[in-house]
Amino acid sequence: MRVAMIGTGYVGLVSGACFADFGHEVTCIDKDAAKIEALKAGRMPIYEPGLEDLVETNVSQGRLSFTTDAASGIRDADIVFIAVGTPTRRGDGHADLTYVYAAAEEIAGLIRDYTIIVTKSTVPVGTGDEVEAIIKKTNPDADFDVASNPEFLREGAAIGDFKRPDRIIVGAHTERAVAALRELYRPLYLNETPMVVTDRRTAELIKYAANAFLAVKIGFINEISDLCDAVGANVQQVAHGIGLDKRIGSKFLHAGPGYGGSCFPKDTLALSKTAHQANSPVTIVDTVVEANRRRKETMVDRIVNAAGGSVAGKQIAVLGLTFKPNTDDMREAPSLIIVPALQQMGASIRAFDPEGMEEAQKLLTAVTYCDNAWACMEGAVMAVILTEWDQFRALDLERMAATLKDRVLVDLRNIYSPQEADDSGLSYHSIGRPSPGKAAD
Ligand code: UGA
């Protein structure tokens, strides 16, 4: 099938490359000429494991191309995906749909034969209706359907998630559109990936409900971890103990410094706004949004307490800056709250992140950026693990104890065992797990 993908951000680029890998003919379109030039030269705008190879293979085999010329990609496409950004609108928290509607208008003027326009961007309920109205108004003769096909890709694992999804959601109102999307996803369909076909509004809401549910799960375990700290229980064991119940499930029960990224913070806020507007608030999501905001701040208190009550004049080594591992994405990362707060309290920050430093340098100033974890800890009194990159999981703890002047390690991702850290001579502080020296009575 011939596919046009408007928007070469995270979703558009990964989806476009994966559709091409399924054997479809894909044109990725973006207005950003510099980005398209870079992609044509094989340079990726984001760090995503496996993406560069996937793009290169499909470009060289002639199934994937990049252009700024929307007309050339859209005119003969069977399916046009809208995968442009839907950032949080400044001031009110709603999703900003300017780019989605601009894309709809552009598509309307270009399509010739029957075309299916599919929103892949995360869009509030009712956006598909508006896209349909725009196309009808701009081009009353157009023969088209509008469908919703949300994505569930995780940054850092996006290609695997695309090729082995738990399900595919299709929101469409005609058999013709559903049949075309089944054909598009045939390689997965053959692997027995369930395809859930709903109306458009339901599909749009499924995306928000999925992200909000996962955010609630994280918010829940984070509060349970605080309770564990207060009563001397172990949150990892609580998570394991409840997660084995299949009704609960073990995933997304890792306590940490609060969720970040380009999706959960934005989508929970947008869902909350939609729900209030519809006079049907989802109060549990409102609560989690607020708790998650506070959580990043309370992490600062933890670090200060671990430092003995003050960080003024101290050098702190921060390991990991991105919102999660295997990405260079800094959006809503806990580091953006924690690092400036520590600096304001008089600490000087040394930092290392395997992929995020270029981006971090634009956002976090007056930080000494280091070449690796050991260089980062050199001269520091304590270290704080903010992101659980694999390369931080097996650091020599005895060497760490010898390097850090005050021997303090704050592990906000629970990647080390308290016993092992204690045995290595570190004063170890993690989330919701009693330290061996300080078990509750
Ligand atoms: C998330 C969803 O997982 C994807 O299914 C969805 O497609 C995507 O948003 C989106 O809407 O585009 P992503 O933001 O890439 O994906 O990352 P996650 O792996 O979900 O992590 C989000 C945040 O939650 C991170 O800050 C992570 O550290 C945190 N997290 C995750 C926890 O604190 N604990 C956990 O157990 C899991």
CSV table of C-alpha atoms and ligand atoms in Angstrom, one decimal:
chain,number,residue,atom,x,y,z
A,1,MET,CA,0.0,0.0,0.0
A,2,ARG,CA,1.1,3.6,-0.5
A,3,VAL,CA,1.4,5.4,2.8
A,4,ALA,CA,2.0,9.1,3.5
A,5,MET,CA,3.1,10.1,7.0
A,6,ILE,CA,2.8,13.7,7.9
A,7,GLY,CA,5.2,14.6,10.7
A,8,THR,CA,8.6,13.0,11.3
A,9,GLY,CA,8.7,13.3,15.1
A,10,TYR,CA,8.9,10.3,17.3
A,11,VAL,CA,5.7,8.6,16.3
A,12,GLY,CA,5.8,9.5,12.6
A,13,LEU,CA,9.3,8.5,12.0
A,14,VAL,CA,9.2,5.2,13.8
A,15,SER,CA,5.8,4.3,12.4
A,16,GLY,CA,6.8,5.3,8.9
A,17,ALA,CA,10.0,3.2,9.0
A,18,CYS,CA,8.2,0.2,10.4
A,19,PHE,CA,5.4,0.3,7.8
A,20,ALA,CA,8.1,0.4,5.1
A,21,ASP,CA,9.7,-2.6,6.8
A,22,PHE,CA,6.4,-4.4,6.4
A,23,GLY,CA,6.7,-3.9,2.7
A,24,HIS,CA,4.6,-0.8,2.2
A,25,GLU,CA,5.7,2.2,0.2
A,26,VAL,CA,6.1,5.1,2.7
A,27,THR,CA,6.7,8.8,2.2
A,28,CYS,CA,7.5,10.8,5.3
A,29,ILE,CA,6.6,14.4,5.0
A,30,ASP,CA,7.8,17.3,7.2
A,31,LYS,CA,7.9,21.1,6.8
A,32,ASP,CA,11.3,21.2,8.6
A,33,ALA,CA,13.7,21.2,5.6
A,34,ALA,CA,16.8,20.8,7.8
A,35,LYS,CA,15.3,17.7,9.4
A,36,ILE,CA,14.3,16.2,6.0
A,37,GLU,CA,17.8,16.8,4.7
A,38,ALA,CA,19.4,15.2,7.7
A,39,LEU,CA,17.0,12.2,7.3
A,40,LYS,CA,17.9,11.9,3.7
A,41,ALA,CA,21.6,11.8,4.7
A,42,GLY,CA,20.8,9.0,7.2
A,43,ARG,CA,21.0,11.2,10.3
A,44,MET,CA,18.3,10.6,12.9
A,45,PRO,CA,16.7,13.6,14.7
A,46,ILE,CA,16.2,11.4,17.9
A,47,TYR,CA,18.1,8.7,19.6
A,48,GLU,CA,16.2,5.5,19.3
A,49,PRO,CA,17.8,2.1,19.4
A,50,GLY,CA,17.6,0.4,15.9
A,51,LEU,CA,16.0,3.3,14.1
A,52,GLU,CA,19.0,4.4,12.0
A,53,ASP,CA,19.5,0.9,10.6
A,54,LEU,CA,15.8,0.4,10.0
A,55,VAL,CA,15.6,3.7,8.1
A,56,GLU,CA,18.8,3.0,6.1
A,57,THR,CA,17.6,-0.5,5.0
A,58,ASN,CA,14.2,0.7,3.9
A,59,VAL,CA,15.5,3.8,2.1
A,60,SER,CA,18.1,1.7,0.3
A,61,GLN,CA,15.5,-0.8,-0.8
A,62,GLY,CA,13.3,2.0,-2.1
A,63,ARG,CA,10.3,1.7,0.2
A,64,LEU,CA,11.0,4.7,2.4
A,65,SER,CA,11.5,8.3,1.4
A,66,PHE,CA,11.6,11.8,2.9
A,67,THR,CA,10.3,15.0,1.5
A,68,THR,CA,9.1,18.5,2.4
A,69,ASP,CA,6.8,18.4,-0.6
A,70,ALA,CA,3.4,17.3,0.8
A,71,ALA,CA,1.8,17.1,-2.6
A,72,SER,CA,4.2,14.4,-3.9
A,73,GLY,CA,3.6,12.2,-1.0
A,74,ILE,CA,-0.1,12.6,-0.5
A,75,ARG,CA,-1.5,12.7,-4.0
A,76,ASP,CA,-1.3,9.0,-4.7
A,77,ALA,CA,-1.4,7.7,-1.1
A,78,ASP,CA,-4.0,5.1,-0.1
A,79,ILE,CA,-3.6,6.1,3.5
A,80,VAL,CA,-2.4,9.4,4.9
A,81,PHE,CA,-1.4,9.5,8.6
A,82,ILE,CA,-1.4,12.6,10.6
A,83,ALA,CA,1.5,12.2,13.1
A,84,VAL,CA,2.2,15.9,14.0
A,85,GLY,CA,2.8,17.2,17.5
A,86,THR,CA,-0.1,18.0,19.9
A,87,PRO,CA,1.8,19.9,22.6
A,88,THR,CA,0.1,21.2,25.7
A,89,ARG,CA,-1.5,24.5,24.9
A,90,ARG,CA,0.1,27.4,26.8
A,91,GLY,CA,-2.0,28.6,29.7
A,92,ASP,CA,-4.9,26.1,29.8
A,93,GLY,CA,-3.4,22.5,29.6
A,94,HIS,CA,-5.5,21.5,26.6
A,95,ALA,CA,-3.9,19.7,23.7
A,96,ASP,CA,-2.9,22.2,21.0
A,97,LEU,CA,-4.5,20.9,17.7
A,98,THR,CA,-3.2,23.7,15.4
A,99,TYR,CA,-0.8,21.3,13.6
A,100,VAL,CA,-3.4,18.6,13.2
A,101,TYR,CA,-6.0,20.9,11.7
A,102,ALA,CA,-3.4,22.5,9.4
A,103,ALA,CA,-2.4,19.0,8.2
A,104,ALA,CA,-6.1,18.2,7.6
A,105,GLU,CA,-6.5,21.3,5.5
A,106,GLU,CA,-3.4,20.6,3.5
A,107,ILE,CA,-4.5,17.0,2.9
A,108,ALA,CA,-8.0,18.1,1.7
A,109,GLY,CA,-6.5,20.1,-1.1
A,110,LEU,CA,-4.3,17.3,-2.3
A,111,ILE,CA,-6.2,14.0,-2.3
A,112,ARG,CA,-7.6,12.7,-5.6
A,113,ASP,CA,-9.0,9.1,-5.3
A,114,TYR,CA,-10.5,7.5,-2.2
A,115,THR,CA,-8.1,8.1,0.7
A,116,ILE,CA,-8.2,7.2,4.3
A,117,ILE,CA,-6.9,9.9,6.7
A,118,VAL,CA,-5.8,8.5,10.0
A,119,THR,CA,-4.9,10.4,13.1
A,120,LYS,CA,-1.9,8.8,14.9
A,121,SER,CA,-1.1,11.9,16.9
A,122,THR,CA,-2.6,11.7,20.4
A,123,VAL,CA,-5.7,13.8,20.0
A,124,PRO,CA,-8.7,14.6,22.3
A,125,VAL,CA,-12.0,13.0,21.8
A,126,GLY,CA,-13.8,14.6,18.9
A,127,THR,CA,-10.7,15.6,16.9
A,128,GLY,CA,-11.5,13.1,14.2
A,129,ASP,CA,-14.9,14.7,13.7
A,130,GLU,CA,-13.3,18.1,13.3
A,131,VAL,CA,-10.7,16.7,10.9
A,132,GLU,CA,-13.6,15.2,8.8
A,133,ALA,CA,-15.4,18.6,8.9
A,134,ILE,CA,-12.3,20.5,7.8
A,135,ILE,CA,-11.7,18.2,4.8
A,136,LYS,CA,-15.4,18.3,3.7
A,137,LYS,CA,-15.4,22.1,3.9
A,138,THR,CA,-12.1,22.5,2.1
A,139,ASN,CA,-12.8,20.0,-0.6
A,140,PRO,CA,-16.5,19.1,-0.8
A,141,ASP,CA,-15.9,16.5,-3.6
A,142,ALA,CA,-13.2,14.6,-1.8
A,143,ASP,CA,-13.8,10.8,-1.4
A,144,PHE,CA,-12.4,9.9,2.0
A,145,ASP,CA,-12.8,8.4,5.4
A,146,VAL,CA,-11.2,9.6,8.7
A,147,ALA,CA,-10.0,7.0,11.2
A,148,SER,CA,-8.2,7.0,14.5
A,149,ASN,CA,-5.3,4.7,15.1
A,150,PRO,CA,-3.5,5.7,18.3
A,151,GLU,CA,0.0,4.4,19.0
A,152,PHE,CA,1.4,2.8,22.1
A,153,LEU,CA,5.1,3.1,21.5
A,154,ARG,CA,7.5,3.6,24.4
A,155,GLU,CA,10.6,5.7,23.7
A,156,GLY,CA,13.7,3.6,23.8
A,157,ALA,CA,11.7,0.4,22.8
A,158,ALA,CA,9.6,1.9,20.0
A,159,ILE,CA,10.5,-0.4,17.2
A,160,GLY,CA,9.8,-3.6,19.3
A,161,ASP,CA,6.6,-2.0,20.5
A,162,PHE,CA,5.5,-1.3,16.9
A,163,LYS,CA,6.3,-4.7,15.6
A,164,ARG,CA,5.1,-6.7,18.6
A,165,PRO,CA,2.2,-4.7,20.0
A,166,ASP,CA,-0.3,-6.0,22.5
A,167,ARG,CA,-3.1,-4.7,20.3
A,168,ILE,CA,-4.0,-2.4,17.5
A,169,ILE,CA,-6.8,0.1,18.0
A,170,VAL,CA,-8.7,1.2,15.0
A,171,GLY,CA,-11.5,3.7,15.3
A,172,ALA,CA,-13.4,4.0,12.0
A,173,HIS,CA,-16.9,4.3,10.7
A,174,THR,CA,-16.9,2.4,7.4
A,175,GLU,CA,-16.1,-1.2,6.4
A,176,ARG,CA,-13.9,0.2,3.7
A,177,ALA,CA,-11.6,2.0,6.1
A,178,VAL,CA,-11.4,-0.9,8.5
A,179,ALA,CA,-10.5,-3.3,5.6
A,180,ALA,CA,-7.7,-1.0,4.5
A,181,LEU,CA,-6.2,-0.7,7.9
A,182,ARG,CA,-6.4,-4.5,8.4
A,183,GLU,CA,-4.5,-4.8,5.1
A,184,LEU,CA,-1.9,-2.2,6.3
A,185,TYR,CA,-1.4,-4.1,9.6
A,186,ARG,CA,-1.6,-7.6,7.9
A,187,PRO,CA,1.9,-8.7,9.0
A,188,LEU,CA,0.9,-8.2,12.6
A,189,TYR,CA,-2.6,-9.5,12.1
A,190,LEU,CA,-1.1,-12.7,10.8
A,191,ASN,CA,0.9,-12.9,14.1
A,192,GLU,CA,-2.5,-12.8,15.8
A,193,THR,CA,-2.1,-9.4,17.3
A,194,PRO,CA,-5.7,-8.4,18.3
A,195,MET,CA,-7.2,-5.6,16.3
A,196,VAL,CA,-9.8,-3.8,18.3
A,197,VAL,CA,-12.3,-1.9,16.0
A,198,THR,CA,-14.3,0.8,17.6
A,199,ASP,CA,-15.9,4.1,16.7
A,200,ARG,CA,-13.6,7.0,16.3
A,201,ARG,CA,-14.3,8.7,19.6
A,202,THR,CA,-13.8,5.5,21.5
A,203,ALA,CA,-10.4,4.9,19.9
A,204,GLU,CA,-9.4,8.5,20.7
A,205,LEU,CA,-10.3,7.9,24.4
A,206,ILE,CA,-8.6,4.5,24.6
A,207,LYS,CA,-5.3,6.2,24.0
A,208,TYR,CA,-5.8,8.7,26.8
A,209,ALA,CA,-7.3,6.1,29.1
A,210,ALA,CA,-4.3,3.8,28.6
A,211,ASN,CA,-1.7,6.5,29.3
A,212,ALA,CA,-3.7,7.8,32.3
A,213,PHE,CA,-4.1,4.3,33.7
A,214,LEU,CA,-0.3,3.7,33.5
A,215,ALA,CA,0.3,7.1,35.1
A,216,VAL,CA,-2.1,6.2,37.9
A,217,LYS,CA,-0.3,2.9,38.4
A,218,ILE,CA,3.0,4.7,38.8
A,219,GLY,CA,1.4,7.4,41.0
A,220,PHE,CA,0.0,4.6,43.2
A,221,ILE,CA,3.3,2.7,43.7
A,222,ASN,CA,5.1,6.0,44.4
A,223,GLU,CA,2.8,6.8,47.2
A,224,ILE,CA,3.0,3.2,48.5
A,225,SER,CA,6.8,3.6,48.4
A,226,ASP,CA,6.5,6.6,50.7
A,227,LEU,CA,4.3,4.5,53.0
A,228,CYS,CA,6.9,1.8,52.9
A,229,ASP,CA,9.5,4.4,54.0
A,230,ALA,CA,7.3,5.5,56.8
A,231,VAL,CA,6.5,2.0,58.2
A,232,GLY,CA,9.7,0.2,57.3
A,233,ALA,CA,8.4,-2.0,54.5
A,234,ASN,CA,10.0,-2.8,51.1
A,235,VAL,CA,8.2,-1.4,48.0
A,236,GLN,CA,9.9,-3.7,45.5
A,237,GLN,CA,8.5,-6.7,47.4
A,238,VAL,CA,5.1,-5.1,47.7
A,239,ALA,CA,5.1,-4.5,43.9
A,240,HIS,CA,6.2,-8.1,43.3
A,241,GLY,CA,3.6,-9.4,45.8
A,242,ILE,CA,0.7,-7.5,44.2
A,243,GLY,CA,2.0,-7.7,40.6
A,244,LEU,CA,1.8,-11.5,40.6
A,245,ASP,CA,-2.0,-11.1,40.8
A,246,LYS,CA,-2.9,-11.1,37.1
A,247,ARG,CA,-5.6,-8.6,37.7
A,248,ILE,CA,-2.9,-6.1,38.8
A,249,GLY,CA,0.1,-7.1,36.6
A,250,SER,CA,3.7,-6.5,37.5
A,251,LYS,CA,4.5,-3.8,34.9
A,252,PHE,CA,4.7,-0.1,35.7
A,253,LEU,CA,5.0,-0.7,39.4
A,254,HIS,CA,8.6,0.7,39.8
A,255,ALA,CA,8.7,3.4,42.3
A,256,GLY,CA,10.8,6.4,41.3
A,257,PRO,CA,11.2,10.1,41.2
A,258,GLY,CA,7.9,10.6,39.3
A,259,TYR,CA,7.0,10.0,35.7
A,260,GLY,CA,8.2,12.4,32.9
A,261,GLY,CA,8.5,12.3,29.2
A,262,SER,CA,6.5,13.7,26.3
A,263,CYS,CA,3.4,11.7,26.9
A,264,PHE,CA,2.2,11.0,30.5
A,265,PRO,CA,2.5,14.5,31.8
A,266,LYS,CA,0.8,16.0,28.7
A,267,ASP,CA,-1.8,13.3,28.2
A,268,THR,CA,-3.0,13.1,31.8
A,269,LEU,CA,-3.4,16.9,31.8
A,270,ALA,CA,-5.3,16.9,28.5
A,271,LEU,CA,-7.6,14.1,29.7
A,272,SER,CA,-8.2,16.0,32.9
A,273,LYS,CA,-9.2,19.1,30.9
A,274,THR,CA,-11.4,17.1,28.5
A,275,ALA,CA,-13.1,15.4,31.5
A,276,HIS,CA,-13.8,18.7,33.3
A,277,GLN,CA,-15.1,20.3,30.1
A,278,ALA,CA,-17.5,17.4,29.7
A,279,ASN,CA,-18.6,17.8,33.4
A,280,SER,CA,-17.4,14.3,34.1
A,281,PRO,CA,-14.1,14.8,36.0
A,282,VAL,CA,-11.7,11.9,36.3
A,283,THR,CA,-10.6,12.9,39.8
A,284,ILE,CA,-8.2,10.0,40.2
A,285,VAL,CA,-6.2,11.4,37.3
A,286,ASP,CA,-6.3,15.0,38.7
A,287,THR,CA,-4.9,13.6,42.0
A,288,VAL,CA,-2.1,11.8,40.2
A,289,VAL,CA,-1.2,14.8,38.1
A,290,GLU,CA,-0.7,16.9,41.3
A,291,ALA,CA,1.0,14.1,43.3
A,292,ASN,CA,3.5,13.6,40.4
A,293,ARG,CA,4.3,17.3,40.3
A,294,ARG,CA,4.9,17.3,44.0
A,295,ARG,CA,6.9,14.2,43.9
A,296,LYS,CA,9.7,15.7,41.9
A,297,GLU,CA,10.0,18.4,44.5
A,298,THR,CA,10.0,15.9,47.5
A,299,MET,CA,12.9,14.1,45.8
A,300,VAL,CA,15.0,17.3,46.5
A,301,ASP,CA,14.2,17.0,50.2
A,302,ARG,CA,15.4,13.4,50.1
A,303,ILE,CA,18.7,14.4,48.6
A,304,VAL,CA,19.1,17.2,51.1
A,305,ASN,CA,18.3,14.8,54.0
A,306,ALA,CA,20.8,12.3,52.7
A,307,ALA,CA,23.4,15.1,52.6
A,308,GLY,CA,22.8,15.6,56.3
A,309,GLY,CA,20.4,18.5,56.1
A,310,SER,CA,22.2,20.9,53.7
A,311,VAL,CA,23.8,20.8,50.2
A,312,ALA,CA,25.2,24.3,50.4
A,313,GLY,CA,28.8,24.4,49.1
A,314,LYS,CA,28.7,20.7,48.2
A,315,GLN,CA,29.5,19.0,44.9
A,316,ILE,CA,26.9,16.5,43.9
A,317,ALA,CA,27.3,14.0,41.1
A,318,VAL,CA,24.1,13.4,39.1
A,319,LEU,CA,24.0,10.2,37.1
A,320,GLY,CA,21.4,10.3,34.4
A,321,LEU,CA,19.4,13.3,33.2
A,322,THR,CA,16.9,12.0,30.6
A,323,PHE,CA,13.4,11.1,31.7
A,324,LYS,CA,14.2,7.4,31.2
A,325,PRO,CA,17.0,5.3,29.8
A,326,ASN,CA,17.6,4.6,26.0
A,327,THR,CA,16.5,8.1,24.9
A,328,ASP,CA,18.0,11.5,24.7
A,329,ASP,CA,14.6,13.0,25.6
A,330,MET,CA,14.7,15.5,28.4
A,331,ARG,CA,11.0,16.5,28.3
A,332,GLU,CA,9.5,16.7,31.9
A,333,ALA,CA,12.5,14.8,33.2
A,334,PRO,CA,12.8,14.9,37.0
A,335,SER,CA,16.3,16.3,36.5
A,336,LEU,CA,14.8,19.6,35.3
A,337,ILE,CA,13.3,20.2,38.7
A,338,ILE,CA,15.9,18.5,40.9
A,339,VAL,CA,19.1,20.0,39.5
A,340,PRO,CA,18.1,23.6,39.6
A,341,ALA,CA,16.6,23.2,43.1
A,342,LEU,CA,19.9,21.8,44.4
A,343,GLN,CA,21.8,24.6,42.7
A,344,GLN,CA,19.5,27.1,44.3
A,345,MET,CA,20.4,25.6,47.7
A,346,GLY,CA,24.0,26.2,47.0
A,347,ALA,CA,25.1,22.8,45.6
A,348,SER,CA,27.4,22.6,42.6
A,349,ILE,CA,26.3,19.9,40.1
A,350,ARG,CA,28.5,17.5,38.1
A,351,ALA,CA,26.5,15.4,35.7
A,352,PHE,CA,26.7,12.6,33.2
A,353,ASP,CA,24.1,11.0,30.9
A,354,PRO,CA,25.0,8.6,28.1
A,355,GLU,CA,22.7,10.2,25.4
A,356,GLY,CA,21.0,13.2,26.9
A,357,MET,CA,23.8,15.7,27.5
A,358,GLU,CA,23.5,17.6,24.3
A,359,GLU,CA,19.9,18.3,25.0
A,360,ALA,CA,20.5,18.8,28.8
A,361,GLN,CA,23.1,21.5,28.1
A,362,LYS,CA,20.4,23.6,26.6
A,363,LEU,CA,18.2,23.3,29.6
A,364,LEU,CA,20.4,22.9,32.6
A,365,THR,CA,23.1,25.6,33.0
A,366,ALA,CA,26.0,26.0,35.4
A,367,VAL,CA,26.5,22.2,35.4
A,368,THR,CA,29.8,20.5,34.9
A,369,TYR,CA,29.1,17.9,32.3
A,370,CYS,CA,31.4,14.9,32.5
A,371,ASP,CA,32.5,12.2,30.1
A,372,ASN,CA,31.5,9.2,32.1
A,373,ALA,CA,30.1,8.1,35.5
A,374,TRP,CA,33.5,8.0,37.2
A,375,ALA,CA,34.7,11.4,36.0
A,376,CYS,CA,31.3,12.7,37.2
A,377,MET,CA,31.8,11.3,40.8
A,378,GLU,CA,35.4,12.6,41.0
A,379,GLY,CA,35.5,15.3,43.7
A,380,ALA,CA,31.8,15.0,44.6
A,381,VAL,CA,30.6,14.3,48.1
A,382,MET,CA,27.7,12.3,47.0
A,383,ALA,CA,26.0,10.8,43.9
A,384,VAL,CA,22.4,10.7,42.9
A,385,ILE,CA,21.1,8.2,40.4
A,386,LEU,CA,18.2,9.9,38.5
A,387,THR,CA,17.9,7.6,35.4
A,388,GLU,CA,18.4,3.9,35.4
A,389,TRP,CA,20.7,3.6,32.4
A,390,ASP,CA,22.1,0.0,32.1
A,391,GLN,CA,25.7,1.3,32.4
A,392,PHE,CA,24.8,2.6,36.0
A,393,ARG,CA,23.6,-0.8,37.1
A,394,ALA,CA,26.9,-2.5,37.7
A,395,LEU,CA,29.2,0.2,39.0
A,396,ASP,CA,31.8,-0.9,41.4
A,397,LEU,CA,30.3,0.2,44.7
A,398,GLU,CA,33.5,-0.1,46.7
A,399,ARG,CA,35.2,2.2,44.2
A,400,MET,CA,32.2,4.5,44.5
A,401,ALA,CA,32.6,4.6,48.3
A,402,ALA,CA,36.3,5.4,47.9
A,403,THR,CA,35.5,8.1,45.4
A,404,LEU,CA,32.7,10.0,47.0
A,405,LYS,CA,33.9,12.1,49.8
A,406,ASP,CA,30.9,11.6,52.1
A,407,ARG,CA,30.2,8.1,50.7
A,408,VAL,CA,26.6,9.0,50.1
A,409,LEU,CA,24.6,7.4,47.3
A,410,VAL,CA,21.0,8.4,46.6
A,411,ASP,CA,19.4,5.9,44.3
A,412,LEU,CA,16.1,7.2,43.1
A,413,ARG,CA,15.6,4.2,40.8
A,414,ASN,CA,16.3,1.4,43.2
A,415,ILE,CA,18.8,-0.2,41.0
A,416,TYR,CA,21.1,-1.4,43.8
A,417,SER,CA,20.5,-3.7,46.7
A,418,PRO,CA,20.6,-1.8,50.0
A,419,GLN,CA,22.6,-4.7,51.6
A,420,GLU,CA,25.2,-4.7,48.9
A,421,ALA,CA,25.6,-0.9,49.0
A,422,ASP,CA,25.8,-1.0,52.8
A,423,ASP,CA,28.4,-3.8,52.6
A,424,SER,CA,30.5,-1.6,50.2
A,425,GLY,CA,30.7,1.2,52.8
A,426,LEU,CA,28.1,3.5,51.2
A,427,SER,CA,25.5,5.4,53.1
A,428,TYR,CA,22.7,4.3,50.7
A,429,HIS,CA,19.3,5.9,50.3
A,430,SER,CA,16.7,4.5,48.0
A,431,ILE,CA,13.0,4.7,47.5
A,432,GLY,CA,10.7,2.7,49.8
A,433,ARG,CA,13.2,0.2,51.0
A,434,PRO,CA,14.7,0.2,54.5
A,435,SER,CA,18.5,0.6,54.6
A,436,PRO,CA,20.1,-2.3,56.4
A,437,GLY,CA,21.5,0.0,59.0
A,438,LYS,CA,18.2,1.7,59.6
A,439,ALA,CA,15.5,-1.0,59.5
A,440,ALA,CA,12.4,0.1,61.3
A,441,ASP,CA,11.9,-1.5,64.7
B,1,UGA,C1,4.5,6.1,27.2
B,1,UGA,C2,3.6,4.8,27.2
B,1,UGA,O1,4.3,3.7,27.9
B,1,UGA,C3,3.5,4.3,25.7
B,1,UGA,O2,2.6,3.2,25.7
B,1,UGA,C4,2.9,5.4,24.9
B,1,UGA,O3,2.7,5.1,23.5
B,1,UGA,C5,3.7,6.7,25.0
B,1,UGA,O4,3.8,7.1,26.4
B,1,UGA,C6,3.0,7.8,24.2
B,1,UGA,O5,1.9,8.1,24.5
B,1,UGA,O6,3.6,8.2,23.2
B,1,UGA,P1,7.1,6.7,27.2
B,1,UGA,O7,6.6,8.1,27.6
B,1,UGA,O8,8.0,6.6,26.1
B,1,UGA,O9,5.8,5.8,26.8
B,1,UGA,O10,7.8,6.0,28.4
B,1,UGA,P2,7.4,5.0,29.6
B,1,UGA,O11,8.3,3.8,29.5
B,1,UGA,O12,5.9,4.7,29.6
B,1,UGA,O13,7.8,5.8,30.9
B,1,UGA,C7,7.1,7.0,31.2
B,1,UGA,C8,7.6,7.6,32.6
B,1,UGA,O14,7.2,6.7,33.6
B,1,UGA,C9,9.1,7.6,32.7
B,1,UGA,O15,9.5,8.8,33.4
B,1,UGA,C10,9.5,6.4,33.6
B,1,UGA,O16,10.6,6.6,34.3
B,1,UGA,C11,8.2,6.4,34.5
B,1,UGA,N1,8.0,5.0,35.0
B,1,UGA,C12,7.6,4.0,34.2
B,1,UGA,C13,8.1,4.8,36.4
B,1,UGA,O17,8.4,5.7,37.1
B,1,UGA,N2,7.8,3.6,36.9
B,1,UGA,C14,7.4,2.5,36.1
B,1,UGA,O18,7.2,1.4,36.6
B,1,UGA,C15,7.3,2.8,34.7
